[in-house]
Structure formats: C-alpha cells, structure tokens
Amino acid sequence: MSAADIARWRARMPAAFAAPPRTRLIRGLAAAGVLLWLAWALVQFGFSPQRLWNGLAGLFAILRLMLPPSPGEQWPEILQGLAESVAMAFLGTLAAALIALPLGFLGARNVMTVTLLRFSLRRLFDGFRGIDQLIWALAYVRAVGLGPLAGVLAIATADVAVLAKLYAEAIEAVERRQVEGVTAAGGGAPERLRFGVLPQVLPVIVAQALYFFESNTRSAAILGVVGAGGIGLQIAERIRVRAWDEVAFIILLMVATVAAIDWLSARLRRRLIGA
C-alpha cells in the first residue's frame, strides 16, 4: 500500500488511525482528574514516604520477633481456641446452608412465579449481604454475650443471604427437560422440586457450602478478636503482650488447619460432582 493510499484511507476513516482531538482531550482530562483524586486521597490518609518507610521497618521488626515460632506454655488453650473456631465455622455454615435452601427456591425465577414476592426477597438478600460478619459479631456479642455462640450466629446471619442468592441462581439454571419429564409422569409441584430440580442443584449446593465452611474457618479467627470466641481471642491476647513468637505459631497452625479443610472439601466435591 502506497503513501497515497494510506493518506486516502486516513482522510476517509480518521478514527481508525487516531482518536479525534475532542476524544483525546476528554481522555487527558479524565486521567488528570483520576491522578488529582488519588493525590487528594493520599493526602487525606496522611500518606508520606517517611511514614511508609517507618511502617515497613516496624513490620520487619515484628517479623524478626516471630522467628522461631513457639507454642508457649499455654498451648492447650491454643488448641482449644482452634477447635472452637472450626466448630463455629461448621455450625454457622451448616445453619446458613439449611436456612438458605428454601430461601433459594423462593428466590428462583422458575420456582417462585409471584414477581413482587421474588423481587422483595432478592432485595432482602442484597441488604443482608451488605453487612459484614464483623458487624454482626459486634451486635451478637452485645445481644448474647461473649463466646462462640455470638460467632456462630454472626457467621450464619452473614452467609445465609449469600448462599440463598447462589442457590437461587443455580436453581434458575437447571435443565428444564428433566422437570418437564417429572410433570409428564404426573408429578406435582413438590415432585418437580424434589425429583426434577433438587438432584441437579444438590452438588452445587453442597460444593458452595463446603467452600463457605473453608472460608468461615479463616473468618472465625477475626470474629474472635471482637469477643466471639475461638482462636482470634488467643491471637488478640498474645498481640497485647507482644508474644509474637506465639502469634506466629498460631498463624502457622491456622494455615495448616485451613489447608487440611481445603483438601477434605476438594475430595468431597470431586466425589459429588466428578473429576
């Protein structure tokens, strides 16, 4: 292609070769606006290179104090706290999954045909998902007192809306021919849900519940910091007295526990869903 051909095509289709001046101006102003907003945010947060360097130096000092990790003299309490965290995660996830299952059916478009009820329920799910587990834990600590019960209630309340939404989306994606086959055999609405819908979504439901159990095992450690029991309370106490070697031991113990739960969950999911 000659230079004359390129000039002719550039005259016919200028946008294919370069953005028009107006577009370039808008892009430049937008980029400048983003940079100004970022600079303003850093100033508001008190960012400075000196402060960042001091923070990194303090972090490295803490990491040096963590080595070597040590269980300390109160390691039975650490194991008890870890067991409480795993139990909190299991009970909270189990309660959330059991409550979310019927709510998922009610929130599915192909099951609940009353638009107003389904829309209201889905918006309720959105509202509950906007509240973090930590907020629920603070509320339940005030309501039922310190201890693992507050953590179980916080995990269940925070997860039920998320699981219900996931279950509803899985139910909406089921294969219709299996449901139609149950209807053709004379089955009513309960039979369609039991034999046409539930077998299709059950592996997804169990897999989601197992994943949330693994995730909630980590979250239970944070909930314990605010008084909801579990291993988080042990971490908070040792941070308060600057026993960083014991904090490192607890962190390694939590990593090993989560890895074991992840391995078991993966095996269960493969048995339910397939390779």
PDB file of C-alpha atoms in Angstrom:
ATOM      1  CA  MET A   1       0.000   0.000   0.000  1.00  0.00           C
ATOM      2  CA  SER A   2       1.455   3.323  -1.058  1.00  0.00           C
ATOM      3  CA  ALA A   3       1.643   6.511   0.960  1.00  0.00           C
ATOM      4  CA  ALA A   4      -1.143   7.989  -1.190  1.00  0.00           C
ATOM      5  CA  ASP A   5      -3.425   5.052  -0.348  1.00  0.00           C
ATOM      6  CA  ILE A   6      -2.713   5.455   3.359  1.00  0.00           C
ATOM      7  CA  ALA A   7      -3.454   9.195   3.146  1.00  0.00           C
ATOM      8  CA  ARG A   8      -6.715   8.484   1.309  1.00  0.00           C
ATOM      9  CA  TRP A   9      -7.851   5.947   3.901  1.00  0.00           C
ATOM     10  CA  ARG A  10      -6.806   8.283   6.718  1.00  0.00           C
ATOM     11  CA  ALA A  11      -8.997  11.007   5.184  1.00  0.00           C
ATOM     12  CA  ARG A  12     -11.947   8.623   4.828  1.00  0.00           C
ATOM     13  CA  MET A  13     -11.642   6.930   8.261  1.00  0.00           C
ATOM     14  CA  PRO A  14      -9.668   9.211  10.613  1.00  0.00           C
ATOM     15  CA  ALA A  15     -10.930   7.434  13.756  1.00  0.00           C
ATOM     16  CA  ALA A  16      -9.260   4.186  12.637  1.00  0.00           C
ATOM     17  CA  PHE A  17      -5.801   5.831  12.710  1.00  0.00           C
ATOM     18  CA  ALA A  18      -6.071   8.134  15.709  1.00  0.00           C
ATOM     19  CA  ALA A  19      -8.668   9.370  18.120  1.00  0.00           C
ATOM     20  CA  PRO A  20     -10.183  12.770  17.308  1.00  0.00           C
ATOM     21  CA  PRO A  21      -8.847  15.783  19.250  1.00  0.00           C
ATOM     22  CA  ARG A  22     -12.034  16.041  21.302  1.00  0.00           C
ATOM     23  CA  THR A  23     -11.717  12.420  22.429  1.00  0.00           C
ATOM     24  CA  ARG A  24      -8.023  12.840  23.293  1.00  0.00           C
ATOM     25  CA  LEU A  25      -8.849  15.959  25.308  1.00  0.00           C
ATOM     26  CA  ILE A  26     -11.559  14.152  27.273  1.00  0.00           C
ATOM     27  CA  ARG A  27      -9.245  11.218  27.963  1.00  0.00           C
ATOM     28  CA  GLY A  28      -6.481  13.547  29.140  1.00  0.00           C
ATOM     29  CA  LEU A  29      -8.848  15.433  31.446  1.00  0.00           C
ATOM     30  CA  ALA A  30     -10.175  12.157  32.846  1.00  0.00           C
ATOM     31  CA  ALA A  31      -6.657  10.865  33.515  1.00  0.00           C
ATOM     32  CA  ALA A  32      -5.692  14.152  35.164  1.00  0.00           C
ATOM     33  CA  GLY A  33      -8.847  14.008  37.302  1.00  0.00           C
ATOM     34  CA  VAL A  34      -8.047  10.471  38.464  1.00  0.00           C
ATOM     35  CA  LEU A  35      -4.487  11.469  39.369  1.00  0.00           C
ATOM     36  CA  LEU A  36      -5.703  14.516  41.288  1.00  0.00           C
ATOM     37  CA  TRP A  37      -8.260  12.430  43.158  1.00  0.00           C
ATOM     38  CA  LEU A  38      -5.576   9.850  44.021  1.00  0.00           C
ATOM     39  CA  ALA A  39      -3.241  12.572  45.304  1.00  0.00           C
ATOM     40  CA  TRP A  40      -6.055  14.094  47.386  1.00  0.00           C
ATOM     41  CA  ALA A  41      -6.905  10.685  48.869  1.00  0.00           C
ATOM     42  CA  LEU A  42      -3.262  10.030  49.802  1.00  0.00           C
ATOM     43  CA  VAL A  43      -3.041  13.438  51.495  1.00  0.00           C
ATOM     44  CA  GLN A  44      -6.268  12.784  53.419  1.00  0.00           C
ATOM     45  CA  PHE A  45      -4.925   9.418  54.608  1.00  0.00           C
ATOM     46  CA  GLY A  46      -1.721  11.025  55.829  1.00  0.00           C
ATOM     47  CA  PHE A  47       0.491   9.225  53.326  1.00  0.00           C
ATOM     48  CA  SER A  48       4.156  10.134  53.188  1.00  0.00           C
ATOM     49  CA  PRO A  49       7.273   8.215  52.131  1.00  0.00           C
ATOM     50  CA  GLN A  50       8.738   8.618  55.616  1.00  0.00           C
ATOM     51  CA  ARG A  51       5.631   7.198  57.260  1.00  0.00           C
ATOM     52  CA  LEU A  52       5.567   4.272  54.827  1.00  0.00           C
ATOM     53  CA  TRP A  53       9.233   3.528  55.469  1.00  0.00           C
ATOM     54  CA  ASN A  54       8.743   3.639  59.241  1.00  0.00           C
ATOM     55  CA  GLY A  55       5.780   1.299  58.938  1.00  0.00           C
ATOM     56  CA  LEU A  56       7.745  -1.212  56.867  1.00  0.00           C
ATOM     57  CA  ALA A  57      10.618  -1.050  59.341  1.00  0.00           C
ATOM     58  CA  GLY A  58       8.214  -1.790  62.196  1.00  0.00           C
ATOM     59  CA  LEU A  59       6.691  -4.679  60.246  1.00  0.00           C
ATOM     60  CA  PHE A  60      10.101  -6.248  59.608  1.00  0.00           C
ATOM     61  CA  ALA A  61      10.897  -5.885  63.299  1.00  0.00           C
ATOM     62  CA  ILE A  62       7.735  -7.797  64.190  1.00  0.00           C
ATOM     63  CA  LEU A  63       8.578 -10.494  61.637  1.00  0.00           C
ATOM     64  CA  ARG A  64      12.018 -10.919  63.208  1.00  0.00           C
ATOM     65  CA  LEU A  65      10.385 -11.359  66.638  1.00  0.00           C
ATOM     66  CA  MET A  66       8.133 -14.079  65.197  1.00  0.00           C
ATOM     67  CA  LEU A  67      11.107 -16.314  64.471  1.00  0.00           C
ATOM     68  CA  PRO A  68      11.280 -19.015  65.586  1.00  0.00           C
ATOM     69  CA  PRO A  69       7.561 -19.734  66.204  1.00  0.00           C
ATOM     70  CA  SER A  70       6.825 -21.120  69.658  1.00  0.00           C
ATOM     71  CA  PRO A  71       3.652 -22.656  71.133  1.00  0.00           C
ATOM     72  CA  GLY A  72       4.433 -21.206  74.546  1.00  0.00           C
ATOM     73  CA  GLU A  73       3.302 -22.668  77.825  1.00  0.00           C
ATOM     74  CA  GLN A  74      -0.424 -22.301  77.174  1.00  0.00           C
ATOM     75  CA  TRP A  75      -0.583 -24.392  74.000  1.00  0.00           C
ATOM     76  CA  PRO A  76      -3.642 -26.397  75.235  1.00  0.00           C
ATOM     77  CA  GLU A  77      -5.619 -23.140  75.187  1.00  0.00           C
ATOM     78  CA  ILE A  78      -4.431 -22.526  71.625  1.00  0.00           C
ATOM     79  CA  LEU A  79      -5.696 -25.937  70.514  1.00  0.00           C
ATOM     80  CA  GLN A  80      -8.992 -25.367  72.311  1.00  0.00           C
ATOM     81  CA  GLY A  81      -9.392 -21.983  70.603  1.00  0.00           C
ATOM     82  CA  LEU A  82      -8.626 -23.514  67.211  1.00  0.00           C
ATOM     83  CA  ALA A  83     -11.206 -26.253  67.808  1.00  0.00           C
ATOM     84  CA  GLU A  84     -13.748 -23.585  68.783  1.00  0.00           C
ATOM     85  CA  SER A  85     -13.066 -21.668  65.562  1.00  0.00           C
ATOM     86  CA  VAL A  86     -13.547 -24.774  63.409  1.00  0.00           C
ATOM     87  CA  ALA A  87     -16.739 -25.652  65.315  1.00  0.00           C
ATOM     88  CA  MET A  88     -18.016 -22.078  64.924  1.00  0.00           C
ATOM     89  CA  ALA A  89     -17.371 -22.188  61.181  1.00  0.00           C
ATOM     90  CA  PHE A  90     -19.034 -25.588  60.790  1.00  0.00           C
ATOM     91  CA  LEU A  91     -22.153 -24.801  62.822  1.00  0.00           C
ATOM     92  CA  GLY A  92     -22.567 -21.340  61.302  1.00  0.00           C
ATOM     93  CA  THR A  93     -22.166 -22.638  57.752  1.00  0.00           C
ATOM     94  CA  LEU A  94     -24.494 -25.571  58.371  1.00  0.00           C
ATOM     95  CA  ALA A  95     -27.213 -23.320  59.791  1.00  0.00           C
ATOM     96  CA  ALA A  96     -26.813 -20.838  56.926  1.00  0.00           C
ATOM     97  CA  ALA A  97     -26.987 -23.593  54.287  1.00  0.00           C
ATOM     98  CA  LEU A  98     -30.113 -25.158  55.790  1.00  0.00           C
ATOM     99  CA  ILE A  99     -31.906 -21.813  56.015  1.00  0.00           C
ATOM    100  CA  ALA A 100     -30.712 -20.674  52.593  1.00  0.00           C
ATOM    101  CA  LEU A 101     -32.004 -23.753  50.753  1.00  0.00           C
ATOM    102  CA  PRO A 102     -35.737 -22.940  50.978  1.00  0.00           C
ATOM    103  CA  LEU A 103     -34.968 -19.236  50.517  1.00  0.00           C
ATOM    104  CA  GLY A 104     -33.091 -20.103  47.331  1.00  0.00           C
ATOM    105  CA  PHE A 105     -36.145 -21.882  45.940  1.00  0.00           C
ATOM    106  CA  LEU A 106     -38.323 -18.895  46.842  1.00  0.00           C
ATOM    107  CA  GLY A 107     -35.890 -16.527  45.137  1.00  0.00           C
ATOM    108  CA  ALA A 108     -35.612 -18.520  41.899  1.00  0.00           C
ATOM    109  CA  ARG A 109     -37.498 -17.179  38.899  1.00  0.00           C
ATOM    110  CA  ASN A 110     -38.518 -20.618  37.617  1.00  0.00           C
ATOM    111  CA  VAL A 111     -39.955 -21.655  41.012  1.00  0.00           C
ATOM    112  CA  MET A 112     -41.473 -18.511  42.511  1.00  0.00           C
ATOM    113  CA  THR A 113     -43.731 -17.010  39.850  1.00  0.00           C
ATOM    114  CA  VAL A 114     -45.058 -14.181  42.045  1.00  0.00           C
ATOM    115  CA  THR A 115     -42.833 -11.352  40.826  1.00  0.00           C
ATOM    116  CA  LEU A 116     -43.401  -8.990  43.757  1.00  0.00           C
ATOM    117  CA  LEU A 117     -42.556 -11.619  46.368  1.00  0.00           C
ATOM    118  CA  ARG A 118     -39.486 -12.839  44.487  1.00  0.00           C
ATOM    119  CA  PHE A 119     -38.234  -9.289  43.889  1.00  0.00           C
ATOM    120  CA  SER A 120     -38.716  -8.338  47.548  1.00  0.00           C
ATOM    121  CA  LEU A 121     -36.891 -11.457  48.696  1.00  0.00           C
ATOM    122  CA  ARG A 122     -33.943 -10.862  46.364  1.00  0.00           C
ATOM    123  CA  ARG A 123     -33.631  -7.268  47.565  1.00  0.00           C
ATOM    124  CA  LEU A 124     -33.657  -8.582  51.136  1.00  0.00           C
ATOM    125  CA  PHE A 125     -30.747 -10.826  50.167  1.00  0.00           C
ATOM    126  CA  ASP A 126     -28.906  -7.764  48.827  1.00  0.00           C
ATOM    127  CA  GLY A 127     -29.462  -5.866  52.065  1.00  0.00           C
ATOM    128  CA  PHE A 128     -28.139  -8.666  54.271  1.00  0.00           C
ATOM    129  CA  ARG A 129     -25.119  -9.182  52.010  1.00  0.00           C
ATOM    130  CA  GLY A 130     -24.164  -5.555  52.576  1.00  0.00           C
ATOM    131  CA  ILE A 131     -23.486  -6.191  56.288  1.00  0.00           C
ATOM    132  CA  ASP A 132     -20.157  -7.825  57.106  1.00  0.00           C
ATOM    133  CA  GLN A 133     -19.690 -10.687  59.536  1.00  0.00           C
ATOM    134  CA  LEU A 134     -17.724  -8.443  61.863  1.00  0.00           C
ATOM    135  CA  ILE A 135     -20.690  -6.085  62.242  1.00  0.00           C
ATOM    136  CA  TRP A 136     -22.982  -8.997  63.027  1.00  0.00           C
ATOM    137  CA  ALA A 137     -20.431 -10.303  65.551  1.00  0.00           C
ATOM    138  CA  LEU A 138     -20.330  -6.970  67.382  1.00  0.00           C
ATOM    139  CA  ALA A 139     -24.126  -6.938  67.515  1.00  0.00           C
ATOM    140  CA  TYR A 140     -24.427 -10.527  68.738  1.00  0.00           C
ATOM    141  CA  VAL A 141     -21.717 -10.046  71.362  1.00  0.00           C
ATOM    142  CA  ARG A 142     -23.893  -7.317  72.841  1.00  0.00           C
ATOM    143  CA  ALA A 143     -27.029  -9.450  72.458  1.00  0.00           C
ATOM    144  CA  VAL A 144     -25.943 -12.897  73.695  1.00  0.00           C
ATOM    145  CA  GLY A 145     -22.646 -12.079  75.412  1.00  0.00           C
ATOM    146  CA  LEU A 146     -19.058 -13.121  74.783  1.00  0.00           C
ATOM    147  CA  GLY A 147     -18.301 -16.583  73.468  1.00  0.00           C
ATOM    148  CA  PRO A 148     -18.583 -18.861  70.440  1.00  0.00           C
ATOM    149  CA  LEU A 149     -22.381 -18.557  70.239  1.00  0.00           C
ATOM    150  CA  ALA A 150     -22.048 -14.971  69.016  1.00  0.00           C
ATOM    151  CA  GLY A 151     -19.616 -16.157  66.343  1.00  0.00           C
ATOM    152  CA  VAL A 152     -21.915 -18.931  65.156  1.00  0.00           C
ATOM    153  CA  LEU A 153     -24.846 -16.525  64.874  1.00  0.00           C
ATOM    154  CA  ALA A 154     -22.714 -13.933  63.070  1.00  0.00           C
ATOM    155  CA  ILE A 155     -21.462 -16.448  60.505  1.00  0.00           C
ATOM    156  CA  ALA A 156     -24.941 -17.874  59.911  1.00  0.00           C
ATOM    157  CA  THR A 157     -26.590 -14.461  59.549  1.00  0.00           C
ATOM    158  CA  ALA A 158     -23.941 -13.110  57.194  1.00  0.00           C
ATOM    159  CA  ASP A 159     -23.821 -16.221  54.977  1.00  0.00           C
ATOM    160  CA  VAL A 160     -27.493 -17.072  54.661  1.00  0.00           C
ATOM    161  CA  ALA A 161     -28.235 -14.279  52.159  1.00  0.00           C
ATOM    162  CA  VAL A 162     -25.150 -15.012  50.056  1.00  0.00           C
ATOM    163  CA  LEU A 163     -25.891 -18.737  49.903  1.00  0.00           C
ATOM    164  CA  ALA A 164     -29.559 -18.079  49.155  1.00  0.00           C
ATOM    165  CA  LYS A 165     -28.607 -15.913  46.177  1.00  0.00           C
ATOM    166  CA  LEU A 166     -26.148 -18.523  44.883  1.00  0.00           C
ATOM    167  CA  TYR A 167     -28.702 -21.291  45.338  1.00  0.00           C
ATOM    168  CA  ALA A 168     -31.374 -19.262  43.535  1.00  0.00           C
ATOM    169  CA  GLU A 169     -29.078 -18.683  40.567  1.00  0.00           C
ATOM    170  CA  ALA A 170     -28.206 -22.388  40.438  1.00  0.00           C
ATOM    171  CA  ILE A 171     -31.900 -23.333  40.538  1.00  0.00           C
ATOM    172  CA  GLU A 172     -32.674 -20.908  37.709  1.00  0.00           C
ATOM    173  CA  ALA A 173     -30.030 -22.612  35.536  1.00  0.00           C
ATOM    174  CA  VAL A 174     -31.425 -26.156  35.808  1.00  0.00           C
ATOM    175  CA  GLU A 175     -32.287 -28.195  32.725  1.00  0.00           C
ATOM    176  CA  ARG A 176     -35.992 -27.807  32.009  1.00  0.00           C
ATOM    177  CA  ARG A 177     -36.453 -31.157  30.264  1.00  0.00           C
ATOM    178  CA  GLN A 178     -35.849 -33.098  33.455  1.00  0.00           C
ATOM    179  CA  VAL A 179     -38.517 -31.034  35.219  1.00  0.00           C
ATOM    180  CA  GLU A 180     -40.881 -31.485  32.275  1.00  0.00           C
ATOM    181  CA  GLY A 181     -40.302 -35.239  32.440  1.00  0.00           C
ATOM    182  CA  VAL A 182     -41.469 -35.333  36.054  1.00  0.00           C
ATOM    183  CA  THR A 183     -44.521 -33.278  35.098  1.00  0.00           C
ATOM    184  CA  ALA A 184     -45.307 -35.621  32.208  1.00  0.00           C
ATOM    185  CA  ALA A 185     -45.185 -38.557  34.596  1.00  0.00           C
ATOM    186  CA  GLY A 186     -47.917 -36.934  36.667  1.00  0.00           C
ATOM    187  CA  GLY A 187     -45.816 -35.247  39.322  1.00  0.00           C
ATOM    188  CA  GLY A 188     -46.999 -32.080  41.003  1.00  0.00           C
ATOM    189  CA  ALA A 189     -45.044 -29.090  42.273  1.00  0.00           C
ATOM    190  CA  PRO A 190     -43.410 -30.924  45.235  1.00  0.00           C
ATOM    191  CA  GLU A 191     -42.361 -33.801  42.971  1.00  0.00           C
ATOM    192  CA  ARG A 192     -40.944 -31.396  40.380  1.00  0.00           C
ATOM    193  CA  LEU A 193     -38.790 -29.729  43.019  1.00  0.00           C
ATOM    194  CA  ARG A 194     -37.758 -32.990  44.683  1.00  0.00           C
ATOM    195  CA  PHE A 195     -37.019 -35.118  41.619  1.00  0.00           C
ATOM    196  CA  GLY A 196     -36.602 -32.546  38.842  1.00  0.00           C
ATOM    197  CA  VAL A 197     -34.733 -29.632  40.401  1.00  0.00           C
ATOM    198  CA  LEU A 198     -33.013 -30.789  43.593  1.00  0.00           C
ATOM    199  CA  PRO A 199     -30.913 -33.605  42.034  1.00  0.00           C
ATOM    200  CA  GLN A 200     -29.498 -31.119  39.531  1.00  0.00           C
ATOM    201  CA  VAL A 201     -28.536 -28.433  42.040  1.00  0.00           C
ATOM    202  CA  LEU A 202     -27.589 -30.594  45.026  1.00  0.00           C
ATOM    203  CA  PRO A 203     -23.906 -30.983  44.004  1.00  0.00           C
ATOM    204  CA  VAL A 204     -23.646 -27.209  43.519  1.00  0.00           C
ATOM    205  CA  ILE A 205     -25.332 -26.559  46.870  1.00  0.00           C
ATOM    206  CA  VAL A 206     -23.013 -28.892  48.743  1.00  0.00           C
ATOM    207  CA  ALA A 207     -19.926 -27.538  46.958  1.00  0.00           C
ATOM    208  CA  GLN A 208     -20.846 -23.959  47.836  1.00  0.00           C
ATOM    209  CA  ALA A 209     -21.473 -24.904  51.463  1.00  0.00           C
ATOM    210  CA  LEU A 210     -18.084 -26.636  51.666  1.00  0.00           C
ATOM    211  CA  TYR A 211     -16.343 -23.611  50.210  1.00  0.00           C
ATOM    212  CA  PHE A 212     -18.055 -21.322  52.725  1.00  0.00           C
ATOM    213  CA  PHE A 213     -17.030 -23.658  55.537  1.00  0.00           C
ATOM    214  CA  GLU A 214     -13.408 -23.312  54.472  1.00  0.00           C
ATOM    215  CA  SER A 215     -13.719 -19.531  54.190  1.00  0.00           C
ATOM    216  CA  ASN A 216     -15.513 -19.201  57.514  1.00  0.00           C
ATOM    217  CA  THR A 217     -12.729 -21.074  59.267  1.00  0.00           C
ATOM    218  CA  ARG A 218     -10.493 -18.113  58.439  1.00  0.00           C
ATOM    219  CA  SER A 219     -13.210 -15.595  59.286  1.00  0.00           C
ATOM    220  CA  ALA A 220     -13.769 -17.162  62.712  1.00  0.00           C
ATOM    221  CA  ALA A 221     -10.282 -16.020  63.733  1.00  0.00           C
ATOM    222  CA  ILE A 222     -11.230 -12.394  63.062  1.00  0.00           C
ATOM    223  CA  LEU A 223     -14.525 -12.754  64.907  1.00  0.00           C
ATOM    224  CA  GLY A 224     -12.694 -13.941  67.994  1.00  0.00           C
ATOM    225  CA  VAL A 225     -10.811 -10.645  68.192  1.00  0.00           C
ATOM    226  CA  VAL A 226     -14.078  -8.819  68.992  1.00  0.00           C
ATOM    227  CA  GLY A 227     -15.061 -11.323  71.671  1.00  0.00           C
ATOM    228  CA  ALA A 228     -16.843 -14.014  69.653  1.00  0.00           C
ATOM    229  CA  GLY A 229     -14.579 -16.776  70.951  1.00  0.00           C
ATOM    230  CA  GLY A 230     -12.252 -19.060  69.052  1.00  0.00           C
ATOM    231  CA  ILE A 231      -8.613 -18.714  68.123  1.00  0.00           C
ATOM    232  CA  GLY A 232      -8.965 -14.981  67.474  1.00  0.00           C
ATOM    233  CA  LEU A 233      -9.159 -14.359  71.212  1.00  0.00           C
ATOM    234  CA  GLN A 234      -5.866 -16.203  71.679  1.00  0.00           C
ATOM    235  CA  ILE A 235      -4.252 -14.100  68.954  1.00  0.00           C
ATOM    236  CA  ALA A 236      -5.527 -10.850  70.466  1.00  0.00           C
ATOM    237  CA  GLU A 237      -4.223 -11.746  73.930  1.00  0.00           C
ATOM    238  CA  ARG A 238      -0.751 -12.575  72.623  1.00  0.00           C
ATOM    239  CA  ILE A 239      -0.557  -9.460  70.482  1.00  0.00           C
ATOM    240  CA  ARG A 240      -1.454  -7.418  73.561  1.00  0.00           C
ATOM    241  CA  VAL A 241       1.517  -8.829  75.487  1.00  0.00           C
ATOM    242  CA  ARG A 242       3.762  -8.791  72.363  1.00  0.00           C
ATOM    243  CA  ALA A 243       4.304 -12.554  72.333  1.00  0.00           C
ATOM    244  CA  TRP A 244       5.000 -12.528  68.600  1.00  0.00           C
ATOM    245  CA  ASP A 245       6.589 -15.990  68.512  1.00  0.00           C
ATOM    246  CA  GLU A 246       3.338 -17.489  69.813  1.00  0.00           C
ATOM    247  CA  VAL A 247       1.357 -15.413  67.301  1.00  0.00           C
ATOM    248  CA  ALA A 248       3.464 -16.903  64.519  1.00  0.00           C
ATOM    249  CA  PHE A 249       2.802 -20.407  65.842  1.00  0.00           C
ATOM    250  CA  ILE A 250      -0.952 -19.761  65.879  1.00  0.00           C
ATOM    251  CA  ILE A 251      -0.847 -18.398  62.324  1.00  0.00           C
ATOM    252  CA  LEU A 252       1.016 -21.485  61.090  1.00  0.00           C
ATOM    253  CA  LEU A 253      -1.478 -23.700  62.904  1.00  0.00           C
ATOM    254  CA  MET A 254      -4.375 -21.884  61.230  1.00  0.00           C
ATOM    255  CA  VAL A 255      -2.745 -22.199  57.805  1.00  0.00           C
ATOM    256  CA  ALA A 256      -2.334 -25.948  58.320  1.00  0.00           C
ATOM    257  CA  THR A 257      -5.937 -26.290  59.503  1.00  0.00           C
ATOM    258  CA  VAL A 258      -7.348 -24.370  56.538  1.00  0.00           C
ATOM    259  CA  ALA A 259      -5.178 -26.414  54.154  1.00  0.00           C
ATOM    260  CA  ALA A 260      -6.493 -29.669  55.668  1.00  0.00           C
ATOM    261  CA  ILE A 261     -10.089 -28.469  55.410  1.00  0.00           C
ATOM    262  CA  ASP A 262      -9.488 -27.390  51.813  1.00  0.00           C
ATOM    263  CA  TRP A 263      -8.075 -30.829  50.966  1.00  0.00           C
ATOM    264  CA  LEU A 264     -11.033 -32.628  52.534  1.00  0.00           C
ATOM    265  CA  SER A 265     -13.517 -30.280  50.860  1.00  0.00           C
ATOM    266  CA  ALA A 266     -11.903 -30.836  47.465  1.00  0.00           C
ATOM    267  CA  ARG A 267     -12.180 -34.612  47.862  1.00  0.00           C
ATOM    268  CA  LEU A 268     -15.833 -34.329  48.850  1.00  0.00           C
ATOM    269  CA  ARG A 269     -16.583 -32.025  45.924  1.00  0.00           C
ATOM    270  CA  ARG A 270     -14.921 -34.431  43.491  1.00  0.00           C
ATOM    271  CA  ARG A 271     -16.976 -37.337  44.834  1.00  0.00           C
ATOM    272  CA  LEU A 272     -20.194 -35.317  44.462  1.00  0.00           C
ATOM    273  CA  ILE A 273     -19.561 -33.528  41.164  1.00  0.00           C
ATOM    274  CA  GLY A 274     -16.940 -35.651  39.429  1.00  0.00           C
ATOM    275  CA  ALA A 275     -13.442 -35.013  38.231  1.00  0.00           C
TER     276      ALA A 275
END
